[in-house]
């Protein structure tokens, strides 16, 4: 069996509207290994949903090819649909049906036998802590419950790969942790997971490989640890200040050991070589300029920092 | 085509329809019942209109009831599906072609149009049987017209449902469906429009005209009507045009 379940080659997607066109995917190529959790990390508008759309037969690419299990997606959508499952970003449960019937009918569409679908539905409802609500209407569900039900539904036909688009967006921390645990568990059972997120922590904690995406391009792709090591050795000092002025900034640039400075409205990120004296020198400057300090942090880099390092902007800018 | 999936999707639609079947009956039956009461019983009793007027409008009541039921069965769910809830996605991602999902919608729409006919005809008969004079000319052509009416309604509903957002529906209804009903030769026969020639020709674009005139030719031939062949041509041309438009509209909303 092929080691790569997904192969994406030079994918392009241009959305044409009346008088403007948006390049949503700009020559995207990557591979996903069978059995792994693969994450597409990027801010809103990066092209994550479009990528999932192409891989799941919904979006027709303007160029390039995508292969799933060796089959070209655009050429054989029916065969692709049998092997994949989709948990989209928006809630799309069938409100005409009860909670349990959402699962049962989904399995019927996929030709799962009666005995098997009944058994699987009860098992998955139990797994997702929804068994007690099985006869309810979907309408009254909380977002976390809807998301869990959508994951249960996706698993009803025993897919090879499951696509989760922003599976934890808008959920409270507890609901998010529960979804993370479920994703880990189903991956442990051998299902390949393809997820998108704009939470770096999610990508960091769940994924075997992460592709960082911005403006339709993949900037880097590697394991979270490898990605973090791409940052220049050292630490990050984050200053939250009022009244950042140019003079202060140019003085910062004078400090030896600061490799890169990124500034936001009231925040400065300093990528340092990790030597202790830098923190003191930065403090010295803050006092010298008598700047009101809101917060100072000194920490080892995260994927979010890598994103800022690569693009000069935060993952959540433009939210 | 994957027939197993096709029938599973149909079963889902039947389940949803049956769950709200009482609502369906009310939606379909109330307006025609009132029509029959006023035009078939009240006004003739008062002496405002002749006893036999019901024979002029019975085919039209049948036609427009079937059309509205068929149009609504596809238009409303599709407008909500594509404009807001995306519920249909689970069926679109099933291992079946997008066109097969479209076909299933049309079949369900036809069935609902026929159900509406099956509900409305007995109502007409019940209230006006003393004055009603129906002589079925040919069961074959009756079935053919019923079939074409069903398919046109469902297809037209799909065109509307994939074109208009749900919030624009009452506007669309006022601008498109209501004029179709009033100018569809339901309350008069097309032939009698000689008095207003321009309207006579303009209303030829209305597919409901051919439905109503077709029913007239088959059920109440004593009333002047368009020749059956011409109505059939009108119905067939409408089906072809709507098929093309419905496929285009549906696929435009499915893919992006
Ligand atoms: N149906 C569409 N029509 C036009 N533009 C679109 C459409 N879908 C997405 N886009 C544009 O394509 C870009 C990528 O969008 P998307 O794939 O949804 O990003 P993400 O999921 O990463 O937030 C954005 O600029 C977005 O506005
Ligand atoms: Mg998205």
XYZ file of C-alpha atoms in Angstrom, chain B:
256
model
C -25.769 5.354 -10.889
C -25.566 4.123 -7.348
C -29.206 3.096 -6.835
C -28.717 2.080 -3.207
C -27.598 5.599 -2.289
C -30.317 7.120 -4.460
C -33.060 5.261 -2.617
C -31.500 5.974 0.773
C -31.671 9.684 -0.024
C -35.272 9.277 -1.159
C -36.082 7.454 2.025
C -34.645 10.377 3.971
C -36.842 12.828 2.068
C -39.939 10.665 2.603
C -39.199 10.502 6.298
C -38.981 14.294 6.518
C -42.122 14.710 4.380
C -44.153 12.248 6.427
C -43.059 13.843 9.680
C -44.713 17.064 8.572
C -47.390 15.563 6.372
C -50.230 17.323 8.175
C -48.527 20.642 7.419
C -48.125 19.595 3.806
C -51.836 18.814 3.508
C -52.820 22.122 5.056
C -50.447 24.079 2.824
C -51.801 22.340 -0.253
C -55.506 22.184 0.601
C -56.534 25.439 2.233
C -56.333 27.814 -0.706
C -58.062 25.557 -3.270
C -60.780 24.724 -0.746
C -61.545 28.396 -0.241
C -61.489 28.925 -3.977
C -63.932 26.135 -4.584
C -66.160 27.379 -1.774
C -66.313 30.936 -3.078
C -66.413 30.297 -6.824
C -68.107 26.931 -6.833
C -70.695 27.444 -4.086
C -71.067 30.962 -2.696
C -70.995 33.149 -5.813
C -73.218 30.854 -7.938
C -75.737 30.655 -5.051
C -75.811 34.448 -4.784
C -76.270 34.553 -8.514
C -73.123 36.592 -9.239
C -71.669 33.987 -11.600
C -73.180 31.112 -13.557
C -73.493 27.644 -11.986
C -71.087 26.145 -14.481
C -68.212 28.563 -13.796
C -66.513 25.853 -11.777
C -65.945 23.930 -15.005
C -63.878 26.830 -16.288
C -61.676 27.080 -13.231
C -61.439 23.465 -11.991
C -58.539 22.552 -14.321
C -56.786 25.757 -13.306
C -57.194 25.108 -9.585
C -55.747 21.658 -10.109
C -52.886 22.986 -12.238
C -51.824 25.774 -9.953
C -52.073 23.605 -6.819
C -49.789 21.045 -8.382
C -47.400 23.706 -9.620
C -47.103 25.476 -6.275
C -46.622 22.225 -4.373
C -43.916 21.067 -6.783
C -42.175 24.432 -6.878
C -42.126 24.751 -3.102
C -40.921 21.202 -2.555
C -37.665 21.957 -4.329
C -37.328 25.738 -4.066
C -37.593 26.186 -0.319
C -35.292 23.391 0.875
C -32.695 24.231 -1.773
C -32.688 27.930 -0.986
C -32.111 27.120 2.678
C -29.568 24.410 1.936
C -27.428 26.547 -0.327
C -28.124 29.899 1.282
C -27.774 28.957 4.921
C -27.899 25.485 6.462
C -25.813 23.454 3.971
C -27.721 20.377 5.147
C -27.662 18.885 1.679
C -23.844 18.545 1.863
C -24.075 15.193 3.584
C -25.945 13.892 0.546
C -23.641 15.625 -1.926
C -20.623 14.001 -0.272
C -22.287 10.578 -0.448
C -20.853 8.186 -3.054
C -23.248 9.241 -5.785
C -22.943 11.772 -8.577
C -24.135 15.322 -8.040
C -26.595 14.922 -10.920
C -28.125 11.899 -9.239
C -28.762 13.997 -6.129
C -30.395 16.546 -8.425
C -32.525 13.832 -10.029
C -33.676 12.629 -6.621
C -34.803 16.151 -5.748
C -36.793 16.333 -8.982
C -38.430 12.948 -8.394
C -39.441 13.996 -4.869
C -40.780 17.279 -6.235
C -42.858 15.428 -8.824
C -44.258 13.134 -6.186
C -45.277 16.101 -4.079
C -46.934 17.784 -7.054
C -48.915 14.580 -7.704
C -49.834 14.288 -4.050
C -51.151 17.850 -4.223
C -53.232 16.904 -7.266
C -54.500 13.856 -5.382
C -55.543 16.037 -2.462
C -57.049 18.902 -4.430
C -59.096 17.017 -7.001
C -61.316 15.259 -4.439
C -61.894 18.619 -2.740
C -63.107 20.152 -5.996
C -65.285 17.149 -6.657
C -66.727 17.037 -3.162
C -67.939 20.627 -3.120
C -69.102 21.090 -6.694
C -70.161 17.692 -8.024
C -73.669 18.892 -8.936
C -72.253 21.423 -11.375
C -68.999 19.743 -12.279
C -68.933 18.189 -15.689
C -65.712 16.332 -16.245
C -65.197 13.993 -19.171
C -61.716 12.524 -19.306
C -60.760 12.454 -22.988
C -57.776 10.157 -22.737
C -56.147 8.597 -19.717
C -52.873 8.323 -21.545
C -52.701 12.032 -22.198
C -53.974 12.792 -18.710
C -51.064 10.832 -17.270
C -48.660 12.497 -19.679
C -49.823 15.951 -18.601
C -49.655 14.982 -14.932
C -46.116 13.769 -15.493
C -44.999 16.888 -17.327
C -46.679 19.138 -14.765
C -44.820 17.381 -11.969
C -41.462 17.588 -13.659
C -41.875 21.232 -14.688
C -42.901 22.264 -11.164
C -39.957 20.526 -9.529
C -37.472 21.845 -12.096
C -38.826 25.374 -11.887
C -38.596 25.220 -8.097
C -34.974 24.139 -8.425
C -34.238 27.094 -10.688
C -35.796 29.482 -8.157
C -34.221 27.786 -5.138
C -30.721 27.954 -6.591
C -31.165 31.559 -7.724
C -32.748 33.325 -4.763
C -31.539 33.577 -1.191
C -34.104 32.517 1.419
C -34.594 36.091 2.629
C -35.651 37.152 -0.885
C -38.326 34.497 -1.081
C -41.414 36.527 -0.330
C -40.258 39.093 -2.874
C -39.625 36.381 -5.443
C -43.022 34.911 -4.673
C -44.787 38.230 -5.274
C -42.894 38.939 -8.467
C -42.785 35.532 -10.072
C -45.146 32.913 -8.659
C -48.210 35.105 -8.072
C -48.140 36.647 -11.591
C -47.668 33.152 -13.035
C -50.785 31.968 -11.245
C -52.907 34.970 -12.144
C -51.758 35.084 -15.766
C -51.743 31.325 -16.267
C -55.248 31.042 -17.712
C -56.537 29.529 -14.495
C -59.522 31.864 -14.092
C -60.223 32.359 -17.767
C -59.475 30.334 -20.836
C -56.621 31.541 -22.996
C -58.868 31.731 -26.016
C -61.148 34.261 -24.335
C -58.194 36.667 -24.145
C -59.023 37.755 -27.706
C -60.320 40.862 -25.992
C -56.768 41.787 -24.910
C -54.507 40.507 -27.711
C -51.154 41.702 -26.325
C -51.762 39.853 -23.041
C -52.717 36.795 -25.016
C -49.305 36.647 -26.655
C -47.231 37.762 -23.666
C -48.637 35.037 -21.439
C -47.452 32.364 -23.841
C -44.119 32.384 -21.984
C -45.885 31.181 -18.835
C -45.494 27.410 -18.482
C -48.487 27.240 -16.145
C -50.631 28.313 -19.104
C -49.889 25.016 -20.857
C -50.543 23.044 -17.697
C -53.964 24.618 -17.225
C -54.920 24.557 -20.886
C -53.708 20.976 -21.118
C -55.940 19.949 -18.214
C -58.779 21.851 -19.836
C -58.342 19.951 -23.087
C -58.383 16.615 -21.270
C -60.926 17.213 -18.478
C -63.380 19.885 -19.642
C -63.208 19.877 -23.433
C -66.568 21.654 -23.601
C -64.726 24.843 -22.578
C -62.653 26.499 -25.283
C -58.992 25.570 -24.933
C -55.658 25.516 -26.721
C -55.327 22.390 -28.843
C -53.773 19.599 -26.816
C -50.828 19.210 -29.219
C -49.836 22.832 -28.704
C -50.109 22.577 -24.929
C -47.945 19.473 -25.028
C -45.350 21.264 -27.121
C -45.405 24.136 -24.615
C -44.918 21.699 -21.751
C -42.117 19.817 -23.434
C -40.266 22.987 -24.414
C -40.637 24.287 -20.840
C -39.279 21.023 -19.433
C -36.242 21.189 -21.664
C -35.512 24.833 -20.845
C -35.981 24.268 -17.123
C -33.851 21.123 -17.163
C -30.935 23.071 -18.572
C -31.441 25.965 -16.165
C -31.899 23.672 -13.143
C -28.718 21.693 -13.851
C -26.769 24.916 -14.319
C -28.173 26.492 -11.162
C -27.671 23.381 -9.060
C -24.105 22.742 -10.171
C -23.202 26.396 -9.740
C -24.280 26.159 -6.105
C -22.673 22.782 -5.439
C -19.218 23.515 -6.824
C -17.103 26.537 -6.289
